[in-house]
Amino acid sequence: MNKNGSLCCVGLGITLGAHLTPAALHKIKNADVVYVAASSGIVEKWVETLNSNVKSLQPFYNEVSSRKETYKQMSEVMIKEMRLGKKVVGAFYGHPSVFALAPRVAVAQALKEGYKAYIEPGISAEACLYADLLLDPGRTGCQQFETTQFMRYQRKVDTASLLILWQVGLAGDYDSKAFSTTPAKLQALLKKLVIFYPPEHEIIIYEAKVLPSDRVRKEKIMLSELSKAELSMISTLIVPPNKRLIDIKDKAMLNMD
């Protein structure tokens, strides 16, 4: 078997052209083949200007197969090219390790087979979120969950910290097949959130800009309005704290009482 092949999965960042690191740009330009999974066709067209052999991974998505199966197919096609001795690059929206199973599976398999393989990080939606909303996760602490996972499992919520729910636009997608959510599923999410927060608590629906001409979405609504909100696949839900942090000294004093 030819071990001259290699695999590098890079992050394209969130905003077209603005977030690509010099390291990722170098890898894309010097690859034998680039497989791209971007958030829009415009982004894919832009990647095509960087390398003459770019192939889209988007056709693997369909409404029949689960996304887990789709990601497996994406991984396999990159691995197959690598085994032929090619320098393969997978270019993924945002950060290749954040809500992107295919690059992690592919790189892990390549390393297992003895090939040179690694992930080159990119700017993620999380990094954009903190900048666009002027939030510091270190101020109160931060809890983050994938929305459907949060709905499905029993999780502890610290309401004195920031809560971020990713992929809220796919809330309740237990089979990993949907490309949107429904008011009923959002109502189920709301029902769980009001256990911890009052219905009038202010929340934020966030969407980073993909194209330089886009506007950042940072819509503030009451928690009770969640089931009526218009969401997309890139929507993120931010729930600010509704309790203050209690100093352990204060807590000790309270226990003394």
PDB file of C-alpha atoms in Angstrom:
ATOM      1  CA  MET A   1       0.000   0.000   0.000  1.00  0.00           C
ATOM      2  CA  ASN A   2       1.279   3.487  -0.898  1.00  0.00           C
ATOM      3  CA  LYS A   3       1.913   5.382   2.337  1.00  0.00           C
ATOM      4  CA  ASN A   4       2.889   8.600   0.554  1.00  0.00           C
ATOM      5  CA  GLY A   5      -0.655   9.884   0.825  1.00  0.00           C
ATOM      6  CA  SER A   6      -1.700  12.304   3.539  1.00  0.00           C
ATOM      7  CA  LEU A   7      -4.867  13.848   4.910  1.00  0.00           C
ATOM      8  CA  CYS A   8      -5.331  17.264   6.428  1.00  0.00           C
ATOM      9  CA  CYS A   9      -8.736  18.615   7.391  1.00  0.00           C
ATOM     10  CA  VAL A  10      -8.798  22.396   7.632  1.00  0.00           C
ATOM     11  CA  GLY A  11     -11.301  24.938   8.888  1.00  0.00           C
ATOM     12  CA  LEU A  12     -12.673  27.531   6.483  1.00  0.00           C
ATOM     13  CA  GLY A  13     -13.911  29.648   9.358  1.00  0.00           C
ATOM     14  CA  ILE A  14     -17.362  31.202   9.351  1.00  0.00           C
ATOM     15  CA  THR A  15     -17.206  34.343   7.210  1.00  0.00           C
ATOM     16  CA  LEU A  16     -16.138  33.773   3.608  1.00  0.00           C
ATOM     17  CA  GLY A  17     -12.475  34.564   3.037  1.00  0.00           C
ATOM     18  CA  ALA A  18     -12.047  36.493   6.282  1.00  0.00           C
ATOM     19  CA  HIS A  19     -11.369  33.595   8.638  1.00  0.00           C
ATOM     20  CA  LEU A  20      -9.067  31.319   6.640  1.00  0.00           C
ATOM     21  CA  THR A  21      -5.708  30.951   8.386  1.00  0.00           C
ATOM     22  CA  PRO A  22      -2.443  31.120   6.414  1.00  0.00           C
ATOM     23  CA  ALA A  23      -1.784  27.468   7.323  1.00  0.00           C
ATOM     24  CA  ALA A  24      -5.169  26.334   5.982  1.00  0.00           C
ATOM     25  CA  LEU A  25      -4.735  28.424   2.830  1.00  0.00           C
ATOM     26  CA  HIS A  26      -1.336  26.831   2.174  1.00  0.00           C
ATOM     27  CA  LYS A  27      -2.767  23.323   2.580  1.00  0.00           C
ATOM     28  CA  ILE A  28      -5.664  23.997   0.206  1.00  0.00           C
ATOM     29  CA  LYS A  29      -3.456  25.513  -2.484  1.00  0.00           C
ATOM     30  CA  ASN A  30      -0.942  22.647  -2.381  1.00  0.00           C
ATOM     31  CA  ALA A  31      -3.340  19.694  -2.171  1.00  0.00           C
ATOM     32  CA  ASP A  32      -3.758  17.135  -4.937  1.00  0.00           C
ATOM     33  CA  VAL A  33      -7.478  17.125  -4.242  1.00  0.00           C
ATOM     34  CA  VAL A  34      -9.681  19.224  -1.964  1.00  0.00           C
ATOM     35  CA  TYR A  35     -13.007  17.961  -0.627  1.00  0.00           C
ATOM     36  CA  VAL A  36     -15.142  20.829   0.595  1.00  0.00           C
ATOM     37  CA  ALA A  37     -18.162  20.936   2.896  1.00  0.00           C
ATOM     38  CA  ALA A  38     -19.254  24.541   3.155  1.00  0.00           C
ATOM     39  CA  SER A  39     -22.336  26.384   4.330  1.00  0.00           C
ATOM     40  CA  SER A  40     -23.157  27.742   0.857  1.00  0.00           C
ATOM     41  CA  GLY A  41     -22.416  27.219  -2.813  1.00  0.00           C
ATOM     42  CA  ILE A  42     -20.727  30.614  -2.927  1.00  0.00           C
ATOM     43  CA  VAL A  43     -18.156  29.435  -0.388  1.00  0.00           C
ATOM     44  CA  GLU A  44     -17.498  26.310  -2.438  1.00  0.00           C
ATOM     45  CA  LYS A  45     -17.008  28.389  -5.577  1.00  0.00           C
ATOM     46  CA  TRP A  46     -14.520  30.529  -3.696  1.00  0.00           C
ATOM     47  CA  VAL A  47     -12.537  27.439  -2.631  1.00  0.00           C
ATOM     48  CA  GLU A  48     -12.416  26.430  -6.302  1.00  0.00           C
ATOM     49  CA  THR A  49     -10.409  29.584  -7.002  1.00  0.00           C
ATOM     50  CA  LEU A  50      -7.703  28.287  -4.663  1.00  0.00           C
ATOM     51  CA  ASN A  51      -7.225  24.833  -6.186  1.00  0.00           C
ATOM     52  CA  SER A  52      -8.015  23.349  -9.606  1.00  0.00           C
ATOM     53  CA  ASN A  53      -9.235  20.024  -8.199  1.00  0.00           C
ATOM     54  CA  VAL A  54     -12.056  20.727  -5.744  1.00  0.00           C
ATOM     55  CA  LYS A  55     -14.878  18.271  -5.104  1.00  0.00           C
ATOM     56  CA  SER A  56     -18.015  19.041  -3.109  1.00  0.00           C
ATOM     57  CA  LEU A  57     -19.143  16.829  -0.229  1.00  0.00           C
ATOM     58  CA  GLN A  58     -22.631  18.362  -0.231  1.00  0.00           C
ATOM     59  CA  PRO A  59     -24.149  15.715  -2.587  1.00  0.00           C
ATOM     60  CA  PHE A  60     -23.763  13.149   0.197  1.00  0.00           C
ATOM     61  CA  TYR A  61     -26.523  14.894   2.155  1.00  0.00           C
ATOM     62  CA  ASN A  62     -30.056  13.596   1.572  1.00  0.00           C
ATOM     63  CA  GLU A  63     -33.333  13.290   3.459  1.00  0.00           C
ATOM     64  CA  VAL A  64     -33.223   9.484   3.539  1.00  0.00           C
ATOM     65  CA  SER A  65     -29.884   8.682   5.173  1.00  0.00           C
ATOM     66  CA  SER A  66     -29.034   9.819   8.674  1.00  0.00           C
ATOM     67  CA  ARG A  67     -26.281  12.420   8.955  1.00  0.00           C
ATOM     68  CA  LYS A  68     -24.141   9.829  10.729  1.00  0.00           C
ATOM     69  CA  GLU A  69     -24.216   7.691   7.579  1.00  0.00           C
ATOM     70  CA  THR A  70     -23.540  10.772   5.472  1.00  0.00           C
ATOM     71  CA  TYR A  71     -20.469  11.671   7.538  1.00  0.00           C
ATOM     72  CA  LYS A  72     -19.217   8.093   7.223  1.00  0.00           C
ATOM     73  CA  GLN A  73     -19.447   8.326   3.429  1.00  0.00           C
ATOM     74  CA  MET A  74     -17.608  11.647   3.450  1.00  0.00           C
ATOM     75  CA  SER A  75     -14.822  10.139   5.522  1.00  0.00           C
ATOM     76  CA  GLU A  76     -14.526   7.124   3.254  1.00  0.00           C
ATOM     77  CA  VAL A  77     -14.179   9.143   0.048  1.00  0.00           C
ATOM     78  CA  MET A  78     -11.323  11.201   1.517  1.00  0.00           C
ATOM     79  CA  ILE A  79      -9.593   8.088   2.874  1.00  0.00           C
ATOM     80  CA  LYS A  80      -9.894   6.366  -0.501  1.00  0.00           C
ATOM     81  CA  GLU A  81      -8.058   9.201  -2.281  1.00  0.00           C
ATOM     82  CA  MET A  82      -5.383   9.297   0.424  1.00  0.00           C
ATOM     83  CA  ARG A  83      -4.687   5.575  -0.021  1.00  0.00           C
ATOM     84  CA  LEU A  84      -3.887   6.302  -3.664  1.00  0.00           C
ATOM     85  CA  GLY A  85      -0.925   8.351  -2.498  1.00  0.00           C
ATOM     86  CA  LYS A  86      -2.520  11.783  -2.865  1.00  0.00           C
ATOM     87  CA  LYS A  87      -2.245  14.826  -0.614  1.00  0.00           C
ATOM     88  CA  VAL A  88      -5.881  15.152   0.388  1.00  0.00           C
ATOM     89  CA  VAL A  89      -7.409  18.170   2.094  1.00  0.00           C
ATOM     90  CA  GLY A  90     -10.877  18.276   3.589  1.00  0.00           C
ATOM     91  CA  ALA A  91     -12.085  21.871   3.907  1.00  0.00           C
ATOM     92  CA  PHE A  92     -14.941  22.271   6.373  1.00  0.00           C
ATOM     93  CA  TYR A  93     -17.153  25.141   7.495  1.00  0.00           C
ATOM     94  CA  GLY A  94     -15.972  26.675  10.755  1.00  0.00           C
ATOM     95  CA  HIS A  95     -13.669  24.461  12.814  1.00  0.00           C
ATOM     96  CA  PRO A  96     -13.183  20.851  11.601  1.00  0.00           C
ATOM     97  CA  SER A  97     -13.530  19.428  15.117  1.00  0.00           C
ATOM     98  CA  VAL A  98     -16.671  21.343  16.073  1.00  0.00           C
ATOM     99  CA  PHE A  99     -19.952  19.652  15.058  1.00  0.00           C
ATOM    100  CA  ALA A 100     -18.177  17.950  12.171  1.00  0.00           C
ATOM    101  CA  LEU A 101     -17.870  14.186  12.547  1.00  0.00           C
ATOM    102  CA  ALA A 102     -16.424  13.372   9.109  1.00  0.00           C
ATOM    103  CA  PRO A 103     -13.019  15.057   9.513  1.00  0.00           C
ATOM    104  CA  ARG A 104     -12.413  13.566  12.957  1.00  0.00           C
ATOM    105  CA  VAL A 105     -13.340  10.060  11.806  1.00  0.00           C
ATOM    106  CA  ALA A 106     -11.240  10.359   8.645  1.00  0.00           C
ATOM    107  CA  VAL A 107      -8.149  11.676  10.408  1.00  0.00           C
ATOM    108  CA  ALA A 108      -8.412   9.049  13.155  1.00  0.00           C
ATOM    109  CA  GLN A 109      -8.656   6.275  10.535  1.00  0.00           C
ATOM    110  CA  ALA A 110      -5.739   7.676   8.534  1.00  0.00           C
ATOM    111  CA  LEU A 111      -3.543   7.784  11.637  1.00  0.00           C
ATOM    112  CA  LYS A 112      -4.564   4.240  12.508  1.00  0.00           C
ATOM    113  CA  GLU A 113      -3.401   3.088   9.065  1.00  0.00           C
ATOM    114  CA  GLY A 114      -0.040   4.806   9.471  1.00  0.00           C
ATOM    115  CA  TYR A 115      -0.584   7.866   7.264  1.00  0.00           C
ATOM    116  CA  LYS A 116       0.300  11.449   8.055  1.00  0.00           C
ATOM    117  CA  ALA A 117      -2.949  13.094   9.055  1.00  0.00           C
ATOM    118  CA  TYR A 118      -4.066  15.955  11.247  1.00  0.00           C
ATOM    119  CA  ILE A 119      -6.623  18.715  11.730  1.00  0.00           C
ATOM    120  CA  GLU A 120      -5.800  22.366  11.104  1.00  0.00           C
ATOM    121  CA  PRO A 121      -8.124  24.469  13.299  1.00  0.00           C
ATOM    122  CA  GLY A 122     -10.359  27.230  12.035  1.00  0.00           C
ATOM    123  CA  ILE A 123     -12.449  30.016  13.531  1.00  0.00           C
ATOM    124  CA  SER A 124     -15.642  28.488  14.903  1.00  0.00           C
ATOM    125  CA  ALA A 125     -19.122  29.887  15.440  1.00  0.00           C
ATOM    126  CA  GLU A 126     -18.310  29.925  19.139  1.00  0.00           C
ATOM    127  CA  ALA A 127     -15.416  32.327  18.591  1.00  0.00           C
ATOM    128  CA  CYS A 128     -17.674  34.564  16.471  1.00  0.00           C
ATOM    129  CA  LEU A 129     -20.425  34.427  19.075  1.00  0.00           C
ATOM    130  CA  TYR A 130     -18.246  35.781  21.855  1.00  0.00           C
ATOM    131  CA  ALA A 131     -17.024  38.618  19.631  1.00  0.00           C
ATOM    132  CA  ASP A 132     -20.390  39.565  18.103  1.00  0.00           C
ATOM    133  CA  LEU A 133     -22.307  39.498  21.388  1.00  0.00           C
ATOM    134  CA  LEU A 134     -19.494  40.950  23.528  1.00  0.00           C
ATOM    135  CA  LEU A 135     -19.591  37.925  25.810  1.00  0.00           C
ATOM    136  CA  ASP A 136     -16.772  36.556  27.942  1.00  0.00           C
ATOM    137  CA  PRO A 137     -17.256  32.888  28.928  1.00  0.00           C
ATOM    138  CA  GLY A 138     -14.818  33.435  31.778  1.00  0.00           C
ATOM    139  CA  ARG A 139     -16.973  36.035  33.519  1.00  0.00           C
ATOM    140  CA  THR A 140     -19.677  33.718  34.832  1.00  0.00           C
ATOM    141  CA  GLY A 141     -18.605  30.410  33.323  1.00  0.00           C
ATOM    142  CA  CYS A 142     -20.286  28.758  30.365  1.00  0.00           C
ATOM    143  CA  GLN A 143     -22.236  25.575  29.720  1.00  0.00           C
ATOM    144  CA  GLN A 144     -22.695  24.308  26.181  1.00  0.00           C
ATOM    145  CA  PHE A 145     -24.873  21.519  24.825  1.00  0.00           C
ATOM    146  CA  GLU A 146     -26.083  20.318  21.468  1.00  0.00           C
ATOM    147  CA  THR A 147     -29.804  21.109  21.654  1.00  0.00           C
ATOM    148  CA  THR A 148     -31.250  17.670  20.899  1.00  0.00           C
ATOM    149  CA  GLN A 149     -28.797  16.071  23.320  1.00  0.00           C
ATOM    150  CA  PHE A 150     -29.896  18.584  25.944  1.00  0.00           C
ATOM    151  CA  MET A 151     -33.525  17.641  25.310  1.00  0.00           C
ATOM    152  CA  ARG A 152     -32.897  13.910  25.358  1.00  0.00           C
ATOM    153  CA  TYR A 153     -30.731  13.511  28.432  1.00  0.00           C
ATOM    154  CA  GLN A 154     -30.927  14.696  31.999  1.00  0.00           C
ATOM    155  CA  ARG A 155     -28.381  17.507  32.324  1.00  0.00           C
ATOM    156  CA  LYS A 156     -27.640  19.799  35.220  1.00  0.00           C
ATOM    157  CA  VAL A 157     -27.991  23.488  34.438  1.00  0.00           C
ATOM    158  CA  ASP A 158     -26.109  26.148  36.359  1.00  0.00           C
ATOM    159  CA  THR A 159     -28.336  29.181  35.914  1.00  0.00           C
ATOM    160  CA  ALA A 160     -25.614  31.468  37.254  1.00  0.00           C
ATOM    161  CA  SER A 161     -23.539  30.718  34.141  1.00  0.00           C
ATOM    162  CA  LEU A 162     -24.046  31.375  30.452  1.00  0.00           C
ATOM    163  CA  LEU A 163     -25.933  28.599  28.622  1.00  0.00           C
ATOM    164  CA  ILE A 164     -25.341  27.980  24.902  1.00  0.00           C
ATOM    165  CA  LEU A 165     -27.505  25.521  22.958  1.00  0.00           C
ATOM    166  CA  TRP A 166     -26.054  24.658  19.564  1.00  0.00           C
ATOM    167  CA  GLN A 167     -28.077  23.575  16.524  1.00  0.00           C
ATOM    168  CA  VAL A 168     -31.350  24.793  17.997  1.00  0.00           C
ATOM    169  CA  GLY A 169     -32.688  24.861  14.429  1.00  0.00           C
ATOM    170  CA  LEU A 170     -32.538  21.048  14.519  1.00  0.00           C
ATOM    171  CA  ALA A 171     -34.100  20.688  17.978  1.00  0.00           C
ATOM    172  CA  GLY A 172     -35.604  17.243  18.565  1.00  0.00           C
ATOM    173  CA  ASP A 173     -33.890  15.569  15.598  1.00  0.00           C
ATOM    174  CA  TYR A 174     -33.292  12.256  17.361  1.00  0.00           C
ATOM    175  CA  ASP A 175     -32.715  10.314  14.127  1.00  0.00           C
ATOM    176  CA  SER A 176     -30.195  12.799  12.662  1.00  0.00           C
ATOM    177  CA  LYS A 177     -32.236  13.012   9.458  1.00  0.00           C
ATOM    178  CA  ALA A 178     -34.056  16.346   9.666  1.00  0.00           C
ATOM    179  CA  PHE A 179     -32.867  19.666   8.256  1.00  0.00           C
ATOM    180  CA  SER A 180     -35.202  21.793  10.369  1.00  0.00           C
ATOM    181  CA  THR A 181     -37.269  21.669  13.544  1.00  0.00           C
ATOM    182  CA  THR A 182     -40.980  22.211  14.303  1.00  0.00           C
ATOM    183  CA  PRO A 183     -42.977  24.396  16.721  1.00  0.00           C
ATOM    184  CA  ALA A 184     -43.924  21.248  18.639  1.00  0.00           C
ATOM    185  CA  LYS A 185     -40.290  20.268  19.155  1.00  0.00           C
ATOM    186  CA  LEU A 186     -39.402  23.809  20.170  1.00  0.00           C
ATOM    187  CA  GLN A 187     -42.281  23.702  22.631  1.00  0.00           C
ATOM    188  CA  ALA A 188     -40.734  20.547  24.114  1.00  0.00           C
ATOM    189  CA  LEU A 189     -37.426  22.399  24.452  1.00  0.00           C
ATOM    190  CA  LEU A 190     -39.224  25.344  26.042  1.00  0.00           C
ATOM    191  CA  LYS A 191     -40.912  23.029  28.522  1.00  0.00           C
ATOM    192  CA  LYS A 192     -37.504  21.817  29.671  1.00  0.00           C
ATOM    193  CA  LEU A 193     -35.957  25.279  29.847  1.00  0.00           C
ATOM    194  CA  VAL A 194     -38.744  26.755  31.988  1.00  0.00           C
ATOM    195  CA  ILE A 195     -37.783  24.259  34.678  1.00  0.00           C
ATOM    196  CA  PHE A 196     -34.685  26.390  35.162  1.00  0.00           C
ATOM    197  CA  TYR A 197     -35.673  29.846  33.860  1.00  0.00           C
ATOM    198  CA  PRO A 198     -38.838  31.986  34.103  1.00  0.00           C
ATOM    199  CA  PRO A 199     -40.887  32.361  30.875  1.00  0.00           C
ATOM    200  CA  GLU A 200     -40.117  36.094  30.747  1.00  0.00           C
ATOM    201  CA  HIS A 201     -36.350  35.498  30.819  1.00  0.00           C
ATOM    202  CA  GLU A 202     -34.613  37.173  27.858  1.00  0.00           C
ATOM    203  CA  ILE A 203     -32.772  34.868  25.454  1.00  0.00           C
ATOM    204  CA  ILE A 204     -30.792  35.509  22.269  1.00  0.00           C
ATOM    205  CA  ILE A 205     -31.024  33.818  18.865  1.00  0.00           C
ATOM    206  CA  TYR A 206     -27.630  34.127  17.225  1.00  0.00           C
ATOM    207  CA  GLU A 207     -26.415  33.554  13.673  1.00  0.00           C
ATOM    208  CA  ALA A 208     -22.914  34.502  12.542  1.00  0.00           C
ATOM    209  CA  LYS A 209     -22.480  36.051   9.118  1.00  0.00           C
ATOM    210  CA  VAL A 210     -21.364  33.660   6.391  1.00  0.00           C
ATOM    211  CA  LEU A 211     -20.869  36.230   3.645  1.00  0.00           C
ATOM    212  CA  PRO A 212     -19.212  39.607   4.288  1.00  0.00           C
ATOM    213  CA  SER A 213     -22.435  41.274   3.133  1.00  0.00           C
ATOM    214  CA  ASP A 214     -24.560  39.367   5.673  1.00  0.00           C
ATOM    215  CA  ARG A 215     -25.689  40.864   8.961  1.00  0.00           C
ATOM    216  CA  VAL A 216     -25.117  39.146  12.283  1.00  0.00           C
ATOM    217  CA  ARG A 217     -28.373  37.969  13.817  1.00  0.00           C
ATOM    218  CA  LYS A 218     -28.606  38.702  17.538  1.00  0.00           C
ATOM    219  CA  GLU A 219     -32.329  38.719  18.148  1.00  0.00           C
ATOM    220  CA  LYS A 220     -33.528  39.077  21.739  1.00  0.00           C
ATOM    221  CA  ILE A 221     -36.833  37.458  22.634  1.00  0.00           C
ATOM    222  CA  MET A 222     -38.532  36.177  25.769  1.00  0.00           C
ATOM    223  CA  LEU A 223     -38.103  32.498  26.517  1.00  0.00           C
ATOM    224  CA  SER A 224     -41.873  32.033  26.236  1.00  0.00           C
ATOM    225  CA  GLU A 225     -41.653  33.082  22.553  1.00  0.00           C
ATOM    226  CA  LEU A 226     -39.169  30.356  21.586  1.00  0.00           C
ATOM    227  CA  SER A 227     -41.640  28.003  19.912  1.00  0.00           C
ATOM    228  CA  LYS A 228     -42.649  30.774  17.465  1.00  0.00           C
ATOM    229  CA  ALA A 229     -39.094  31.784  16.540  1.00  0.00           C
ATOM    230  CA  GLU A 230     -37.834  31.459  12.967  1.00  0.00           C
ATOM    231  CA  LEU A 231     -34.708  29.338  13.029  1.00  0.00           C
ATOM    232  CA  SER A 232     -32.204  27.996  10.523  1.00  0.00           C
ATOM    233  CA  MET A 233     -29.554  25.284  10.619  1.00  0.00           C
ATOM    234  CA  ILE A 234     -26.967  27.809  11.791  1.00  0.00           C
ATOM    235  CA  SER A 235     -29.070  29.266  14.618  1.00  0.00           C
ATOM    236  CA  THR A 236     -27.671  29.132  18.149  1.00  0.00           C
ATOM    237  CA  LEU A 237     -29.598  29.829  21.342  1.00  0.00           C
ATOM    238  CA  ILE A 238     -27.936  31.829  24.115  1.00  0.00           C
ATOM    239  CA  VAL A 239     -29.506  31.874  27.558  1.00  0.00           C
ATOM    240  CA  PRO A 240     -27.890  34.495  29.829  1.00  0.00           C
ATOM    241  CA  PRO A 241     -27.605  33.808  33.572  1.00  0.00           C
ATOM    242  CA  ASN A 242     -30.630  34.593  35.718  1.00  0.00           C
ATOM    243  CA  LYS A 243     -28.922  34.172  39.078  1.00  0.00           C
ATOM    244  CA  ARG A 244     -25.869  35.821  40.543  1.00  0.00           C
ATOM    245  CA  LEU A 245     -22.767  33.885  41.491  1.00  0.00           C
ATOM    246  CA  ILE A 246     -22.616  33.128  45.209  1.00  0.00           C
ATOM    247  CA  ASP A 247     -19.212  33.496  46.808  1.00  0.00           C
ATOM    248  CA  ILE A 248     -18.262  30.486  48.935  1.00  0.00           C
ATOM    249  CA  LYS A 249     -17.659  32.895  51.805  1.00  0.00           C
ATOM    250  CA  ASP A 250     -21.223  34.171  51.452  1.00  0.00           C
ATOM    251  CA  LYS A 251     -22.464  30.591  51.327  1.00  0.00           C
ATOM    252  CA  ALA A 252     -20.552  29.740  54.490  1.00  0.00           C
ATOM    253  CA  MET A 253     -22.198  32.712  56.221  1.00  0.00           C
ATOM    254  CA  LEU A 254     -25.612  31.557  55.019  1.00  0.00           C
ATOM    255  CA  ASN A 255     -24.969  28.060  56.383  1.00  0.00           C
ATOM    256  CA  MET A 256     -24.026  29.593  59.728  1.00  0.00           C
ATOM    257  CA  ASP A 257     -27.489  31.109  59.902  1.00  0.00           C
TER     258      ASP A 257
END
